[in-house]
Structures are given as structure tokens and as C-alpha cells.
Short mmCIF file of C-alpha atoms in Angstrom, two decimals:
data_model
loop_
_atom_site.label_atom_id
_atom_site.label_comp_id
_atom_site.label_asym_id
_atom_site.label_seq_id
_atom_site.Cartn_x
_atom_site.Cartn_y
_atom_site.Cartn_z
CA MET R 1 -20.01 14.56 4.67
CA SER R 2 -20.22 16.09 1.26
CA VAL R 3 -18.41 17.60 -1.65
CA GLY R 4 -17.98 21.32 -1.19
CA THR R 5 -20.79 22.91 -3.20
CA ASP R 6 -21.30 26.36 -1.70
CA SER R 7 -20.78 29.37 -3.97
CA THR R 8 -17.07 29.49 -3.18
CA ASN R 9 -16.44 25.79 -3.45
CA SER R 10 -18.50 25.37 -6.60
CA GLU R 11 -16.15 27.76 -8.34
CA ARG R 12 -13.04 25.91 -7.27
CA VAL R 13 -14.17 22.36 -8.02
CA GLY R 14 -16.07 22.83 -11.27
CA ASP R 15 -19.28 21.04 -12.25
CA LEU R 16 -20.01 18.22 -9.78
CA ARG R 17 -23.49 17.26 -10.97
CA ASP R 18 -22.30 13.86 -12.19
CA LEU R 19 -20.73 13.18 -8.78
CA HIS R 20 -24.00 13.34 -6.86
CA GLY R 21 -23.81 10.86 -3.99
CA LEU R 22 -20.13 10.07 -4.52
CA ASP R 23 -18.21 11.52 -1.60
CA LEU R 24 -14.61 10.52 -0.94
CA ALA R 25 -14.94 11.75 2.65
CA ASP R 26 -17.82 9.36 3.32
CA PRO R 27 -16.83 5.85 4.52
CA GLN R 28 -19.73 4.48 2.49
CA PHE R 29 -17.95 5.52 -0.71
CA TRP R 30 -15.15 3.06 0.04
CA LYS R 31 -17.65 0.23 0.37
CA LEU R 32 -18.83 0.71 -3.22
CA PRO R 33 -17.67 -1.81 -5.85
CA ARG R 34 -14.23 -0.89 -7.11
CA ASP R 35 -15.57 -0.25 -10.62
CA ARG R 36 -17.88 2.42 -9.22
CA ARG R 37 -15.03 4.11 -7.37
CA LEU R 38 -12.86 4.11 -10.48
CA GLU R 39 -15.71 5.76 -12.39
CA ALA R 40 -15.85 8.47 -9.74
CA PHE R 41 -12.10 9.05 -10.05
CA ALA R 42 -12.50 9.35 -13.84
CA LEU R 43 -15.15 12.04 -13.35
CA LEU R 44 -12.90 13.91 -10.93
CA ARG R 45 -10.05 13.85 -13.45
CA GLN R 46 -12.30 15.70 -15.90
CA LEU R 47 -12.74 18.69 -13.58
CA ASP R 48 -10.73 21.85 -14.16
CA ARG R 49 -9.28 21.79 -10.64
CA PRO R 50 -9.09 19.49 -7.60
CA ALA R 51 -12.40 18.73 -5.91
CA TYR R 52 -12.83 19.55 -2.22
CA PHE R 53 -14.49 17.13 0.20
CA VAL R 54 -15.76 18.03 3.66
CA GLU R 55 -15.02 15.86 6.66
CA ARG R 56 -17.33 16.42 9.60
CA ALA R 57 -16.37 15.84 13.19
CA ALA R 58 -17.29 12.43 14.54
CA ALA R 59 -20.12 12.31 17.05
CA GLY R 60 -18.97 13.41 20.48
CA ARG R 61 -15.84 15.18 19.21
CA ARG R 62 -15.42 18.94 19.29
CA ARG R 63 -13.59 20.23 16.27
CA PRO R 64 -14.69 22.37 13.36
CA GLU R 65 -15.47 20.93 9.98
CA ARG R 66 -12.46 20.43 7.77
CA GLY R 67 -11.75 18.75 4.50
CA PHE R 68 -9.26 17.82 1.83
CA TYR R 69 -8.59 18.35 -1.86
CA ALA R 70 -8.39 15.18 -3.97
CA LEU R 71 -5.42 15.12 -6.33
CA VAL R 72 -6.50 12.61 -8.96
CA ARG R 73 -4.37 13.36 -12.02
CA HIS R 74 -1.04 11.61 -12.54
CA ALA R 75 0.84 14.89 -13.12
CA ASP R 76 -0.61 16.52 -9.99
CA VAL R 77 0.21 13.56 -7.76
CA VAL R 78 3.78 13.47 -9.10
CA GLU R 79 4.30 17.21 -8.61
CA ALA R 80 2.94 17.18 -5.05
CA SER R 81 5.00 14.09 -4.18
CA ARG R 82 8.22 15.77 -5.30
CA MET R 83 7.57 19.06 -3.47
CA ALA R 84 7.90 18.08 0.17
CA ASP R 85 8.70 21.71 0.97
CA VAL R 86 5.11 22.54 0.00
CA PHE R 87 3.15 19.30 0.52
CA ALA R 88 4.39 17.92 3.84
CA SER R 89 3.77 14.50 5.37
CA ALA R 90 3.87 15.74 8.98
CA PRO R 91 2.00 15.45 11.22
CA GLY R 92 0.52 12.41 9.49
CA ALA R 93 0.36 10.95 5.99
CA THR R 94 -2.38 8.48 6.89
CA SER R 95 -5.97 9.15 7.82
CA PRO R 96 -6.81 9.71 10.58
CA GLU R 97 -3.63 11.42 11.68
CA PRO R 98 -1.91 9.68 14.60
CA PRO R 99 -2.75 11.38 17.91
CA ARG R 100 0.10 13.29 19.50
CA TRP R 101 0.27 10.92 22.46
CA VAL R 102 0.63 7.92 20.13
CA ARG R 103 3.52 9.61 18.36
CA GLY R 104 5.05 10.40 21.74
CA VAL R 105 4.85 6.80 22.90
CA PHE R 106 5.76 4.97 19.69
CA GLY R 107 7.82 7.59 17.89
CA ASP R 108 7.24 9.16 14.50
CA SER R 109 7.07 6.79 11.57
CA MET R 110 9.33 7.74 8.67
CA VAL R 111 6.26 8.29 6.45
CA ASN R 112 5.15 11.08 8.81
CA LEU R 113 8.45 13.01 8.82
CA ASP R 114 9.86 15.73 6.58
CA GLY R 115 13.07 17.67 6.06
CA PRO R 116 16.30 16.90 7.92
CA ARG R 117 14.67 14.48 10.38
CA HIS R 118 13.30 12.40 7.53
CA ALA R 119 16.50 12.58 5.51
CA GLN R 120 18.66 11.47 8.44
CA LEU R 121 16.42 8.54 9.31
CA ARG R 122 16.12 7.49 5.68
CA ARG R 123 19.91 7.48 5.30
CA VAL R 124 20.20 5.01 8.16
CA VAL R 125 17.39 2.66 7.16
CA SER R 126 18.40 2.71 3.50
CA ARG R 127 21.08 0.21 4.51
CA ALA R 128 18.30 -2.34 4.42
CA PHE R 129 17.92 -1.83 0.67
CA THR R 130 21.42 -1.44 -0.75
CA PRO R 131 22.18 -3.35 -3.98
CA ARG R 132 24.49 -5.70 -2.06
CA VAL R 133 21.88 -6.52 0.58
CA LEU R 134 19.19 -7.05 -2.03
CA ALA R 135 21.47 -9.22 -4.18
CA ASP R 136 22.23 -11.36 -1.14
CA ALA R 137 18.51 -11.69 -0.45
CA GLU R 138 17.48 -12.69 -3.99
CA SER R 139 18.68 -16.31 -3.85
CA GLY R 140 16.87 -16.77 -0.56
CA ILE R 141 13.72 -15.26 -2.05
CA ARG R 142 13.81 -17.70 -4.97
CA ASP R 143 14.25 -20.64 -2.58
CA LEU R 144 11.38 -19.41 -0.42
CA ALA R 145 9.10 -19.08 -3.46
CA ALA R 146 9.84 -22.67 -4.43
CA ARG R 147 9.07 -23.90 -0.89
CA ILE R 148 5.80 -22.01 -0.79
CA VAL R 149 4.55 -23.52 -4.05
CA ASP R 150 5.80 -26.98 -3.02
CA ASP R 151 3.76 -26.64 0.18
CA LEU R 152 0.71 -25.43 -1.72
CA GLN R 153 0.82 -28.55 -3.86
CA ALA R 154 1.61 -30.93 -0.99
CA THR R 155 -1.09 -29.65 1.35
CA GLY R 156 -3.73 -28.82 -1.22
CA ALA R 157 -4.19 -25.42 0.40
CA ASP R 158 -7.27 -23.66 -0.96
CA GLU R 159 -6.75 -20.12 0.41
CA PHE R 160 -4.02 -18.19 -1.36
CA VAL R 161 -3.50 -15.13 0.84
CA SER R 162 -2.54 -16.96 4.02
CA ALA R 163 -0.79 -19.88 2.33
CA ALA R 164 1.30 -17.92 -0.17
CA ALA R 165 0.93 -14.14 -0.46
CA SER R 166 1.24 -13.33 3.25
CA ARG R 167 3.89 -15.95 3.84
CA MET R 168 6.09 -14.69 1.00
CA ALA R 169 6.08 -11.05 2.08
CA PHE R 170 6.40 -11.77 5.80
CA GLU R 171 9.17 -14.35 5.69
CA VAL R 172 11.33 -12.27 3.36
CA ILE R 173 11.27 -9.34 5.79
CA CYS R 174 11.91 -11.59 8.79
CA ASP R 175 14.84 -13.30 7.05
CA MET R 176 16.43 -9.97 6.12
CA LEU R 177 16.00 -8.49 9.59
CA GLY R 178 17.14 -11.61 11.38
CA VAL R 179 13.92 -12.27 13.31
CA PRO R 180 14.26 -15.70 15.01
CA GLU R 181 11.90 -18.44 13.79
CA PRO R 182 10.23 -19.12 17.19
CA GLY R 183 8.80 -15.62 17.47
CA ARG R 184 7.52 -15.20 13.92
CA VAL R 185 4.06 -16.68 14.40
CA GLU R 186 3.28 -14.21 17.18
CA ILE R 187 4.69 -11.26 15.22
CA ALA R 188 2.55 -12.22 12.20
CA ARG R 189 -0.50 -12.22 14.46
CA GLN R 190 0.36 -8.76 15.76
CA VAL R 191 0.93 -7.43 12.21
CA ASP R 192 -2.58 -8.54 11.24
CA ARG R 193 -4.07 -6.88 14.31
CA ALA R 194 -2.14 -3.65 13.85
CA SER R 195 -3.18 -3.25 10.20
CA GLU R 196 -6.71 -4.65 10.12
CA ASN R 197 -8.44 -1.28 10.56
CA ALA R 198 -6.15 0.94 8.47
CA GLY R 199 -8.45 3.26 6.54
CA VAL R 200 -11.56 1.36 7.66
CA ALA R 201 -14.55 3.18 9.10
CA ARG R 202 -15.30 2.14 12.67
CA THR R 203 -17.90 2.93 15.27
CA LEU R 204 -17.15 5.62 17.84
CA ARG R 205 -16.79 2.97 20.54
CA ALA R 206 -14.26 1.06 18.45
CA ARG R 207 -12.26 4.24 17.77
CA ILE R 208 -11.92 5.40 21.38
CA ARG R 209 -11.02 2.16 23.13
CA VAL R 210 -7.66 2.77 24.85
CA PRO R 211 -5.48 0.91 24.42
CA GLY R 212 -7.13 -0.47 21.30
CA ARG R 213 -6.44 -3.82 19.74
CA GLY R 214 -4.22 -2.25 17.06
CA LEU R 215 -2.18 -0.19 19.53
CA ARG R 216 -1.64 -3.20 21.79
CA ALA R 217 -0.38 -5.13 18.78
CA LEU R 218 1.90 -2.25 17.83
CA ALA R 219 3.28 -2.10 21.38
CA ARG R 220 4.00 -5.81 21.42
CA MET R 221 5.81 -5.62 18.08
CA GLN R 222 7.94 -2.76 19.30
CA LEU R 223 8.79 -4.54 22.56
CA THR R 224 9.86 -7.58 20.54
CA VAL R 225 12.17 -5.65 18.25
CA ALA R 226 13.53 -3.57 21.14
CA ALA R 227 14.71 -6.77 22.78
CA LEU R 228 16.25 -7.95 19.52
CA GLY R 229 17.96 -4.57 19.08
CA ARG R 230 19.51 -4.73 22.54
CA GLU R 231 20.78 -8.22 21.84
CA ARG R 232 22.26 -7.22 18.46
CA ARG R 233 24.04 -4.22 19.97
CA ARG R 234 25.81 -6.60 22.33
CA ARG R 235 26.35 -9.36 19.77
CA PRO R 236 25.91 -8.28 16.13
CA THR R 237 25.11 -11.18 13.79
CA GLY R 238 25.31 -9.56 10.37
CA ASP R 239 21.56 -9.20 9.85
CA LEU R 240 19.79 -5.92 9.20
CA ILE R 241 18.79 -5.30 12.80
CA SER R 242 22.47 -5.51 13.67
CA ALA R 243 23.29 -3.00 10.92
CA LEU R 244 20.53 -0.62 11.94
CA VAL R 245 21.47 -0.46 15.64
CA THR R 246 25.25 -0.39 15.15
CA ALA R 247 26.82 3.00 14.41
CA ASP R 248 28.50 3.30 11.00
CA VAL R 249 31.43 5.52 10.03
CA ASP R 250 29.21 8.61 10.34
CA GLY R 251 28.22 7.59 13.84
CA GLN R 252 24.57 7.12 12.90
CA ALA R 253 22.45 4.28 14.23
CA LEU R 254 18.80 3.84 15.15
CA SER R 255 17.68 4.35 18.72
CA THR R 256 15.47 1.72 20.28
CA ARG R 257 12.34 3.78 19.61
CA GLN R 258 13.41 4.55 16.02
CA LEU R 259 14.08 0.85 15.45
CA GLY R 260 10.63 0.01 16.77
CA SER R 261 8.98 2.59 14.54
CA PHE R 262 10.85 1.37 11.45
CA PHE R 263 10.14 -2.27 12.28
CA SER R 264 6.42 -1.50 12.54
CA LEU R 265 6.48 0.40 9.24
CA LEU R 266 8.33 -2.40 7.48
CA MET R 267 6.10 -5.12 8.90
CA VAL R 268 2.78 -3.37 8.31
CA ALA R 269 3.49 -1.35 5.14
CA GLY R 270 6.06 -3.63 3.52
CA VAL R 271 4.34 -6.90 4.27
CA GLU R 272 0.76 -5.79 3.66
CA THR R 273 1.35 -4.01 0.37
CA THR R 274 3.42 -6.81 -1.18
CA ARG R 275 0.95 -9.38 0.10
CA ASN R 276 -1.92 -7.56 -1.57
CA ALA R 277 -0.05 -7.17 -4.86
CA ILE R 278 0.65 -10.92 -4.93
CA ALA R 279 -2.97 -11.74 -4.10
CA HIS R 280 -4.22 -9.48 -6.88
CA ALA R 281 -1.71 -11.05 -9.27
CA LEU R 282 -3.32 -14.49 -8.98
CA ALA R 283 -6.78 -13.09 -9.63
CA LEU R 284 -5.63 -10.94 -12.55
CA LEU R 285 -3.81 -13.77 -14.29
CA THR R 286 -6.81 -16.03 -13.77
CA ASP R 287 -9.21 -13.48 -15.19
CA HIS R 288 -6.92 -12.66 -18.15
CA PRO R 289 -5.83 -16.04 -19.53
CA ASP R 290 -4.36 -14.44 -22.65
CA GLN R 291 -1.97 -12.42 -20.51
CA ARG R 292 -1.16 -15.47 -18.43
CA GLU R 293 -0.39 -17.50 -21.53
CA LEU R 294 1.86 -14.73 -22.82
CA LEU R 295 3.78 -14.58 -19.55
CA THR R 296 4.08 -18.34 -19.23
CA GLY R 297 5.33 -18.67 -22.80
CA ASP R 298 8.28 -16.31 -22.31
CA PHE R 299 8.62 -15.49 -18.65
CA GLU R 300 11.94 -13.67 -18.75
CA ARG R 301 10.77 -11.41 -21.55
CA TYR R 302 7.51 -10.34 -19.94
CA ALA R 303 8.00 -10.79 -16.18
CA ASP R 304 9.17 -7.28 -15.32
CA GLY R 305 6.37 -5.73 -17.34
CA ALA R 306 3.86 -8.09 -15.72
CA VAL R 307 4.94 -7.08 -12.23
CA ASP R 308 4.65 -3.38 -13.03
CA GLU R 309 1.24 -3.86 -14.63
CA ILE R 310 0.00 -5.86 -11.64
CA VAL R 311 1.07 -3.05 -9.32
CA ARG R 312 -0.42 -0.35 -11.56
CA PHE R 313 -3.70 -2.17 -12.02
CA SER R 314 -4.22 -3.16 -8.39
CA THR R 315 -2.51 -0.14 -6.75
CA PRO R 316 -1.98 -1.72 -3.29
CA ILE R 317 -1.80 1.69 -1.57
CA ILE R 318 -4.81 3.77 -2.58
CA GLN R 319 -3.78 7.13 -1.14
CA PHE R 320 -1.61 9.12 1.23
CA ARG R 321 -2.30 12.53 2.73
CA ARG R 322 -0.22 15.69 2.61
CA HIS R 323 -0.45 19.04 4.41
CA VAL R 324 0.23 22.32 2.62
CA ILE R 325 2.83 24.40 4.45
CA ARG R 326 3.22 27.33 2.03
CA PRO R 327 1.15 28.78 -0.85
CA HIS R 328 1.43 26.99 -4.17
CA THR R 329 -0.60 26.72 -7.38
CA LEU R 330 -1.22 23.21 -8.66
CA GLY R 331 -3.77 21.73 -11.04
CA GLY R 332 -5.60 25.03 -11.48
CA HIS R 333 -6.01 25.72 -7.75
CA ASP R 334 -4.21 28.12 -5.42
CA PHE R 335 -3.38 26.16 -2.29
CA VAL R 336 -2.76 28.00 0.98
CA ARG R 337 -1.02 27.03 4.19
CA GLY R 338 -3.19 24.65 6.21
CA ASP R 339 -4.91 22.97 3.25
CA ARG R 340 -4.98 19.18 3.24
CA VAL R 341 -4.69 17.05 0.13
CA MET R 342 -5.19 13.40 -0.72
CA LEU R 343 -2.72 11.89 -3.22
CA LEU R 344 -4.92 9.37 -5.01
CA TYR R 345 -2.54 6.84 -6.56
CA ALA R 346 -5.52 4.65 -7.46
CA SER R 347 -6.80 7.41 -9.73
CA ALA R 348 -3.41 8.51 -11.07
CA ASN R 349 -2.72 4.95 -12.21
CA ARG R 350 -5.81 5.09 -14.46
CA ASP R 351 -5.17 8.56 -15.88
CA GLU R 352 -6.11 8.60 -19.59
CA ALA R 353 -3.59 11.37 -20.21
CA VAL R 354 -0.76 8.99 -19.31
CA PHE R 355 -1.97 5.43 -19.93
CA ASP R 356 -3.46 4.18 -23.18
CA ARG R 357 -6.52 2.03 -22.44
CA PRO R 358 -6.00 2.51 -18.68
CA ASP R 359 -8.66 -0.04 -17.71
CA ALA R 360 -7.04 -2.81 -19.76
CA PHE R 361 -4.68 -5.27 -18.04
CA ASP R 362 -1.72 -5.43 -20.41
CA ILE R 363 1.63 -6.88 -19.33
CA THR R 364 3.27 -5.54 -22.52
CA ARG R 365 2.44 -1.93 -21.60
CA ARG R 366 5.33 0.39 -22.44
CA PRO R 367 6.02 2.77 -20.91
CA ASN R 368 4.36 2.14 -17.57
CA PRO R 369 5.10 5.10 -15.27
CA HIS R 370 2.73 3.88 -12.57
CA LEU R 371 2.69 5.38 -9.07
CA GLY R 372 2.24 2.12 -7.21
CA TYR R 373 5.31 2.89 -5.10
CA GLY R 374 4.62 6.59 -4.78
CA GLY R 375 5.04 9.61 -7.01
CA GLY R 376 8.77 10.07 -6.48
CA GLY R 377 10.41 12.56 -4.18
CA PRO R 378 11.81 11.93 -0.69
CA HIS R 379 9.07 9.48 0.29
CA TYR R 380 9.41 7.13 -2.69
CA CYS R 381 9.15 3.55 -1.43
CA LEU R 382 12.53 2.21 -0.32
CA GLY R 383 11.31 -1.35 -0.74
CA ALA R 384 10.09 -1.05 -4.35
CA HIS R 385 12.87 -3.22 -5.80
CA LEU R 386 12.46 -5.82 -3.07
CA ALA R 387 8.72 -6.03 -3.71
CA ARG R 388 9.32 -6.54 -7.45
CA VAL R 389 11.79 -9.35 -6.72
CA GLU R 390 9.30 -11.10 -4.42
CA ILE R 391 6.37 -10.88 -6.85
CA LYS R 392 8.50 -12.04 -9.78
CA ALA R 393 9.97 -14.98 -7.85
CA LEU R 394 6.58 -16.30 -6.78
CA LEU R 395 5.09 -15.85 -10.26
CA ARG R 396 8.01 -17.77 -11.78
CA GLU R 397 7.35 -20.73 -9.48
CA LEU R 398 3.59 -20.68 -9.94
CA LEU R 399 3.79 -20.57 -13.72
CA SER R 400 6.55 -23.16 -14.12
CA ARG R 401 4.64 -26.03 -12.50
CA PRO R 402 2.69 -28.63 -14.49
CA LEU R 403 -0.49 -27.80 -12.60
CA ALA R 404 -1.78 -24.24 -12.80
CA LEU R 405 -2.93 -22.47 -9.65
CA ASN R 406 -6.00 -20.33 -10.21
CA ALA R 407 -8.17 -17.95 -8.24
CA VAL R 408 -11.58 -19.46 -7.49
CA GLY R 409 -14.72 -17.54 -6.63
CA VAL R 410 -15.06 -13.97 -5.47
CA PRO R 411 -12.15 -12.45 -3.50
CA ASP R 412 -12.85 -11.20 0.00
CA LEU R 413 -11.93 -7.52 -0.34
CA GLY R 414 -11.53 -5.01 2.47
CA HIS R 415 -13.39 -1.71 2.62
CA SER R 416 -10.46 0.61 3.23
CA ASN R 417 -9.67 4.06 1.89
CA PHE R 418 -5.97 3.35 2.43
CA ASP R 419 -5.04 0.03 0.89
CA ASN R 420 -6.54 -2.24 -1.75
CA ARG R 421 -6.71 -5.19 0.58
CA VAL R 422 -7.48 -8.81 -0.28
CA ARG R 423 -8.41 -10.50 2.97
CA ALA R 424 -8.82 -13.94 1.40
CA GLN R 425 -8.82 -15.57 -2.03
CA ARG R 426 -9.81 -19.16 -2.64
CA CYS R 427 -7.61 -21.06 -5.06
CA ALA R 428 -7.25 -24.46 -6.71
CA PHE R 429 -4.82 -26.34 -8.94
CA ALA R 430 -5.93 -27.44 -12.39
CA SER R 431 -4.28 -29.09 -15.37
CA ARG R 432 -4.84 -25.92 -17.38
CA PRO R 433 -5.60 -22.29 -16.50
CA TYR R 434 -9.21 -21.45 -15.90
CA THR R 435 -10.90 -18.65 -17.73
CA SER R 436 -12.89 -16.39 -15.44
CA SER R 437 -16.14 -18.04 -16.57
CA ALA R 438 -14.75 -21.51 -15.96
CA VAL R 439 -13.80 -20.60 -12.42
CA ASP R 440 -17.00 -18.91 -11.43
CA PRO R 441 -19.45 -17.03 -13.64
CA ASN R 442 -19.94 -14.59 -10.80
CA ARG R 443 -16.29 -13.69 -10.27
CA SER R 444 -16.07 -10.15 -8.95
CA SER R 445 -15.36 -7.29 -11.34
CA ASP R 446 -13.82 -5.44 -8.39
CA LEU R 447 -10.38 -6.42 -9.63
CA ARG R 448 -10.97 -4.63 -12.93
#
């Protein structure tokens, strides 16, 4: 795997001498410390046009070499995001693309659809995120945040992701959908299994096992929600599953397979991304005690800015893919039908042309046009407001208690090219916030 450097490619990507050994198509790149990856993105932003990276066929697979262009500038990511008629999500916005048989069995996820099919499905599922629904959910979210922090203090839990971040994101979604309490533990287990290898390099043997661990988990989740959907069609209860499977005045409702696909998207994408943002929040506020003190001193004034800065700085979703379906010029390059591009939100959120001191964590940053929920357009995250409410509610509870909860030691970070995953983060209560050196002199700079 390598950056395109033949005579044709060298013209279109500019001078890549400083990028020697840094290849976004190589799984080893995503195992580098985050600081090193951010440096590579900064170098790519200096080029006069998008760099091209070659993906080679995996051993034992017969397909020609192919590659993708990395869109790393804020303006380019925004333009591509808002031009779905040029940069399409179908057949797959994630990497690798879902095999055709998987799409046939499980249905197309909304993130992999375009045009009328996407618009119709989005109209139906947007019921889950209307202002009325979200307003009804907010009081429950605040109560849940208080219970989580109460339990942290009562049990002395020392691992933040499982005890707080995962619980917050997962229980909010389950409450809104109307998932019964008895089945939640098993669903949470399946969510972890379905998402554990997203964007992670695996051995050939691990990739070709059929059905794989992740697909079995996905199937079990969809069987669970299919049963709930059938029950709600017979006896609606006022929850979101009832709303999604019951036809409205336009006669639109989700089929069983569509419900399963949306449920999987909401559980994996919605839960995982919010969980990771919350986990990063604890580490960032521990490592930046001045920002923590500012937020604690006047929470209502700075909370919204803090949430946006946490999402910008951590960028829970690193990238999505797009497929070019008609010629278009962007960022100094003439794209043609069949080209593939990577929308690198992790780079766009550090673009010097948009953000002053982009590597500084600053909760007073104004404006903050980060792309943590996408670059706009038809695929902008439906759950962005809900995620902000969750993060803000948990921060309010954590910062209002007499004892401060702090990140301790080095976070256990995943090696994914898709999401900025925190697998585990040790934590501890103290009478005052730690500085990073007081917690551990070797705290990772990966959260920079």
C-alpha cells in the first residue's frame, strides 16, 4: 500500500517527500500515536490538491488495485458532503464496503443510501428527533446522568467507559425506543460485538469467517427489534418503535427490515460515537485543568461551547467514504466517475484555515464550525442535538459534585480508521481536580 507516486499521480498530489512512510491506506498508519497522524493530516492539507492512496487487494482475493483520494481540508469536506449528487454514499460509506449479500440480508443502512430512497427513509426516522420528542427526553436524560454519577460514587467504580460513558449513551437510546429492561444487557453485548472491528485491520482468517462474530451480533439485534416491532404494531405504547412502525398521515412506516437496519445504526453509530465523546471529555478536562475550572465556575455560560470543543477536538468519527458518480472539480483536482474519496473529519477539524490554534483545547472558541457530526448535506447526523444534550447533562453532574472525577493513567485507545475509540479509561475521585502530571506523568498525548 502506498501513496500514488508514479508520474501521473505525482502531478496530481503535489510534493509528498515529507509524507514518506505515512500511508492512509496502510492499517499500520492507524496504529501510530494520534499526534503523528495529526501531523500527517497537516502535511496533506498543505498540498495543492488531494493526495491519492493505493489500496491493494488482500491476499487470496482477486481484484485490481484501487485507491481513494483523501479530502483533508475543511472546505473540501463540507463541499463534498453537501453534493450528494456528485459524492454518493452508495454502495457503502464505511470501509470496507458491505458485501452485496450482507446488504441483501440485513437491508441497506441509511448511511449507505442516496437520493429518493435516503430521503424517504430519513423522513420516517426523523420522528425520533423532533423537538417535542427531544424535549420529552431531556428530563429523563438529566435524571439518568444523576443516577450514573451517584452510582460511580457509591460503588467506587474505577473504569469510566463502562460505568458512565457507555451507560449514558446506551440507556438514553433504549429509553427513547422503548426497549424493555430485561433485554438490554444482551443488546449491549451484541452492540459491542458488532462494532468492535469497525475500521480495524484484521487477519484474512478473521475477515472471511462466515458468519462472523460481528454479523451474528447484528443478526441477533435485528431479530430482537423485529420482535419488538411486531408487538408495537399490534399494541402501540407511545415509544419511538411504535411511531416508526405505525403509518402516519402520509402512510409511511418502517418495514421490519428497515426497522432492524435503523436500530442497528442507532445502536452502533449513536451509542458508540456519544460514548467516545464522553470518554474523551473526561480525559480532556483532566489534562486541561484551566478549562475545567472555567467550565465549573460558570457552567451555563460555557457548557455549550465545551461540548462543541470536545467533539471538535476528539472527532469521534474519523472519516466516511464517498463514491464519485459524475465529473466534478474540487480542491484543485478533476474527479471522474468511479473515483473514491475519504472525508477526513479528523483533519478538517484541525484545519488552520478555519480554526485559530487548532491544536489548542479551548472551550471559549468562537466560532466553532466543527464537522464532528458531518459536513452538512443530506447525511448530517440526525442525533447531533441528542448527543449534545447527553454530554452536557453528564458533565453538569460530574462537575457539580464535591469530589472531582478525573481520568487516571493512559487511556486504552482503539486502532481504527473509522472511529476515535476509547476502549477503557481508568478514573478516580479526588477532593480537587488533578493536573495531568498529578494523575500520571506518562499520560498519553494521544488525546491532544
